[in-house]
mmCIF file of C-alpha atoms in Angstrom:
data_model
loop_
_atom_site.group_PDB
_atom_site.id
_atom_site.type_symbol
_atom_site.label_atom_id
_atom_site.label_comp_id
_atom_site.label_asym_id
_atom_site.label_seq_id
_atom_site.Cartn_x
_atom_site.Cartn_y
_atom_site.Cartn_z
ATOM 1 C CA MET A 1 -54.688 -1.186 -22.787
ATOM 2 C CA THR A 2 -51.406 0.104 -24.067
ATOM 3 C CA SER A 3 -48.201 -0.441 -22.204
ATOM 4 C CA HIS A 4 -45.664 2.268 -22.116
ATOM 5 C CA GLN A 5 -42.127 1.030 -21.884
ATOM 6 C CA THR A 6 -39.817 3.296 -19.903
ATOM 7 C CA ALA A 7 -36.164 3.309 -20.635
ATOM 8 C CA GLN A 8 -34.021 1.938 -17.862
ATOM 9 C CA THR A 9 -31.671 4.573 -16.596
ATOM 10 C CA MET A 10 -28.704 4.591 -14.233
ATOM 11 C CA LYS A 11 -26.831 7.162 -12.249
ATOM 12 C CA PRO A 12 -23.732 8.694 -13.810
ATOM 13 C CA ALA A 13 -21.543 6.878 -11.187
ATOM 14 C CA THR A 14 -22.915 3.523 -12.288
ATOM 15 C CA ALA A 15 -22.425 4.329 -15.957
ATOM 16 C CA ALA A 16 -18.829 5.543 -15.306
ATOM 17 C CA LYS A 17 -18.085 2.321 -13.474
ATOM 18 C CA LYS A 18 -19.446 0.230 -16.348
ATOM 19 C CA LEU A 19 -17.370 2.310 -18.792
ATOM 20 C CA GLY A 20 -14.244 1.960 -16.593
ATOM 21 C CA VAL A 21 -13.677 5.685 -16.252
ATOM 22 C CA TYR A 22 -13.243 8.092 -13.324
ATOM 23 C CA LEU A 23 -16.533 9.935 -12.861
ATOM 24 C CA GLU A 24 -14.956 13.260 -11.770
ATOM 25 C CA ALA A 25 -13.036 13.405 -15.062
ATOM 26 C CA THR A 26 -16.099 13.051 -17.232
ATOM 27 C CA PRO A 27 -17.835 16.044 -18.814
ATOM 28 C CA ALA A 28 -20.304 17.959 -16.577
ATOM 29 C CA GLU A 29 -23.284 16.939 -18.821
ATOM 30 C CA PHE A 30 -22.453 13.262 -18.140
ATOM 31 C CA GLN A 31 -22.027 13.785 -14.380
ATOM 32 C CA GLU A 32 -25.256 15.722 -13.967
ATOM 33 C CA GLY A 33 -27.632 13.661 -16.079
ATOM 34 C CA VAL A 34 -28.844 10.087 -16.126
ATOM 35 C CA VAL A 35 -27.743 7.476 -18.601
ATOM 36 C CA SER A 36 -30.112 5.067 -20.307
ATOM 37 C CA ARG A 37 -29.092 1.557 -21.205
ATOM 38 C CA THR A 38 -29.311 2.582 -24.881
ATOM 39 C CA GLU A 39 -26.948 5.507 -24.317
ATOM 40 C CA LEU A 40 -24.557 3.290 -22.363
ATOM 41 C CA THR A 41 -24.465 0.778 -25.221
ATOM 42 C CA SER A 42 -23.853 3.633 -27.657
ATOM 43 C CA LEU A 43 -20.985 4.927 -25.501
ATOM 44 C CA GLN A 44 -19.455 1.434 -25.370
ATOM 45 C CA THR A 45 -19.757 0.700 -29.074
ATOM 46 C CA ASP A 46 -18.922 4.148 -30.481
ATOM 47 C CA PRO A 47 -17.102 6.060 -27.690
ATOM 48 C CA PRO A 48 -16.928 9.856 -28.151
ATOM 49 C CA ALA A 49 -13.553 11.638 -28.105
ATOM 50 C CA TRP A 50 -13.745 12.497 -24.401
ATOM 51 C CA LEU A 51 -14.313 8.840 -23.482
ATOM 52 C CA GLN A 52 -11.489 7.648 -25.763
ATOM 53 C CA GLU A 53 -9.176 10.223 -24.151
ATOM 54 C CA LEU A 54 -10.141 9.184 -20.574
ATOM 55 C CA ARG A 55 -9.623 5.501 -21.419
ATOM 56 C CA ALA A 56 -6.256 6.175 -23.006
ATOM 57 C CA ASN A 57 -4.743 8.744 -20.622
ATOM 58 C CA GLY A 58 -6.926 8.818 -17.496
ATOM 59 C CA PRO A 59 -7.259 9.733 -14.795
ATOM 60 C CA HIS A 60 -8.271 6.127 -14.146
ATOM 61 C CA PRO A 61 -10.374 4.806 -11.293
ATOM 62 C CA ARG A 62 -8.742 2.644 -8.666
ATOM 63 C CA PRO A 63 -9.888 -0.703 -10.129
ATOM 64 C CA VAL A 64 -8.293 0.228 -13.464
ATOM 65 C CA VAL A 65 -5.093 1.482 -11.765
ATOM 66 C CA ALA A 66 -4.897 -1.736 -9.738
ATOM 67 C CA SER A 67 -5.353 -3.847 -12.876
ATOM 68 C CA LYS A 68 -2.727 -1.937 -14.832
ATOM 69 C CA LEU A 69 -0.263 -2.288 -11.944
ATOM 70 C CA GLY A 70 -1.108 -5.952 -11.387
ATOM 71 C CA VAL A 71 -2.206 -5.530 -7.747
ATOM 72 C CA SER A 72 -5.429 -5.553 -5.767
ATOM 73 C CA ILE A 73 -7.363 -2.388 -4.821
ATOM 74 C CA ALA A 74 -6.448 -3.139 -1.191
ATOM 75 C CA GLY A 75 -2.805 -3.369 -2.266
ATOM 76 C CA LEU A 76 -3.071 0.092 -3.775
ATOM 77 C CA ALA A 77 -4.333 1.422 -0.456
ATOM 78 C CA ARG A 78 -1.540 -0.297 1.457
ATOM 79 C CA GLY A 79 0.890 1.310 -0.953
ATOM 80 C CA GLY A 80 -0.662 4.717 -0.237
ATOM 81 C CA VAL A 81 -2.359 5.142 -3.583
ATOM 82 C CA THR A 82 -5.853 6.452 -2.834
ATOM 83 C CA GLU A 83 -6.488 8.765 -5.733
ATOM 84 C CA ALA A 84 -7.100 8.213 -9.444
ATOM 85 C CA LEU A 85 -3.936 8.102 -11.506
ATOM 86 C CA THR A 86 -3.170 9.040 -15.090
ATOM 87 C CA THR A 87 -1.593 6.581 -17.505
ATOM 88 C CA GLU A 88 1.654 8.652 -17.219
ATOM 89 C CA GLN A 89 1.625 8.327 -13.412
ATOM 90 C CA ILE A 90 0.983 4.560 -13.682
ATOM 91 C CA GLU A 91 3.846 4.145 -16.106
ATOM 92 C CA ALA A 92 6.128 6.169 -13.793
ATOM 93 C CA LEU A 93 5.195 3.897 -10.884
ATOM 94 C CA LYS A 94 5.996 0.811 -13.029
ATOM 95 C CA THR A 95 9.355 2.246 -13.957
ATOM 96 C CA GLU A 96 10.143 3.284 -10.404
ATOM 97 C CA ASN A 97 8.915 -0.114 -9.146
ATOM 98 C CA PRO A 98 8.873 0.770 -5.415
ATOM 99 C CA GLU A 99 9.183 -1.920 -2.777
ATOM 100 C CA TRP A 100 5.466 -1.842 -1.922
ATOM 101 C CA LEU A 101 4.585 -2.471 -5.594
ATOM 102 C CA GLN A 102 6.966 -5.432 -5.792
ATOM 103 C CA LYS A 103 5.460 -6.866 -2.595
ATOM 104 C CA GLU A 104 1.897 -6.352 -3.720
ATOM 105 C CA ARG A 105 2.553 -7.914 -7.140
ATOM 106 C CA ALA A 106 4.069 -10.958 -5.409
ATOM 107 C CA THR A 107 1.062 -11.192 -3.123
ATOM 108 C CA GLN A 108 -1.305 -10.912 -6.053
ATOM 109 C CA ALA A 109 0.621 -13.692 -7.856
ATOM 110 C CA GLU A 110 0.234 -15.928 -4.810
ATOM 111 C CA VAL A 111 -3.469 -15.237 -4.640
ATOM 112 C CA ARG A 112 -3.844 -16.159 -8.307
ATOM 113 C CA LYS A 113 -1.906 -19.405 -7.760
ATOM 114 C CA GLU A 114 -4.039 -20.293 -4.784
ATOM 115 C CA THR A 115 -7.232 -19.553 -6.717
ATOM 116 C CA VAL A 116 -6.137 -21.948 -9.476
ATOM 117 C CA ARG A 117 -5.175 -24.621 -6.952
ATOM 118 C CA ILE A 118 -8.620 -24.382 -5.291
ATOM 119 C CA LYS A 119 -10.436 -24.590 -8.607
ATOM 120 C CA GLU A 120 -8.420 -27.630 -9.642
ATOM 121 C CA LYS A 121 -9.178 -29.308 -6.308
ATOM 122 C CA GLN A 122 -12.868 -28.575 -6.744
ATOM 123 C CA LYS A 123 -12.785 -30.158 -10.226
ATOM 124 C CA GLU A 124 -11.096 -33.259 -8.764
ATOM 125 C CA LYS A 125 -13.822 -33.588 -6.104
ATOM 126 C CA GLU A 126 -16.556 -33.183 -8.717
ATOM 127 C CA ALA A 127 -14.894 -35.845 -10.902
ATOM 128 C CA GLN A 128 -14.691 -38.241 -7.954
ATOM 129 C CA ARG A 129 -18.321 -37.663 -7.094
ATOM 130 C CA ALA A 130 -19.326 -38.295 -10.708
ATOM 131 C CA ASP A 131 -17.298 -41.532 -10.711
ATOM 132 C CA GLN A 132 -18.884 -42.685 -7.478
ATOM 133 C CA SER A 133 -22.370 -42.008 -8.745
ATOM 134 C CA ARG A 134 -21.654 -44.051 -11.872
ATOM 135 C CA GLY A 135 -20.002 -46.838 -9.863
ATOM 136 C CA PRO A 136 -21.273 -50.424 -9.496
ATOM 137 C CA ARG A 137 -24.719 -50.791 -7.929
ATOM 138 C CA SER A 138 -25.693 -53.749 -5.863
#
C-alpha cells in the first residue's frame, strides 16, 4: 500500500497573518488561492518584491500597527484607529503623539511592569517549593 502525502494548506488570511501583512493589500492571486506550508516557508525565507514592499511601507494589520506604536490592539481601538495604517501614517502619529497615544503607551508600560512582577513572584514561589521539598526529612 502506498501512502500519498498531501501538502498542508492554509487560507490566505492565515498565511497573511503568519507573514504579518494586511490581506487586502496582497496581490489578488495570493488572496484567491491557498498557501501550502512549503510556499509559506518560501515566502518567509525569500520574500518577493510585493511582500518586501508591504512589510516596509504597509498598509500594516492592526497587530503590527499596535506593536510599532507600542500599544495594545485594544488601545488602538480606544484611540479610534480601526483600519490598517501605512508606515508613513504610523510615523505621523508618533510625531503628532496625541494624548490617547501617550495614555495608551503609559498603560502598556504598566502592563509590562506588572507582567514582570508576576513572573518574578512565580519564580520565588517555585524556588520556595523546591527548597521545601529538599528540606530536612524526619
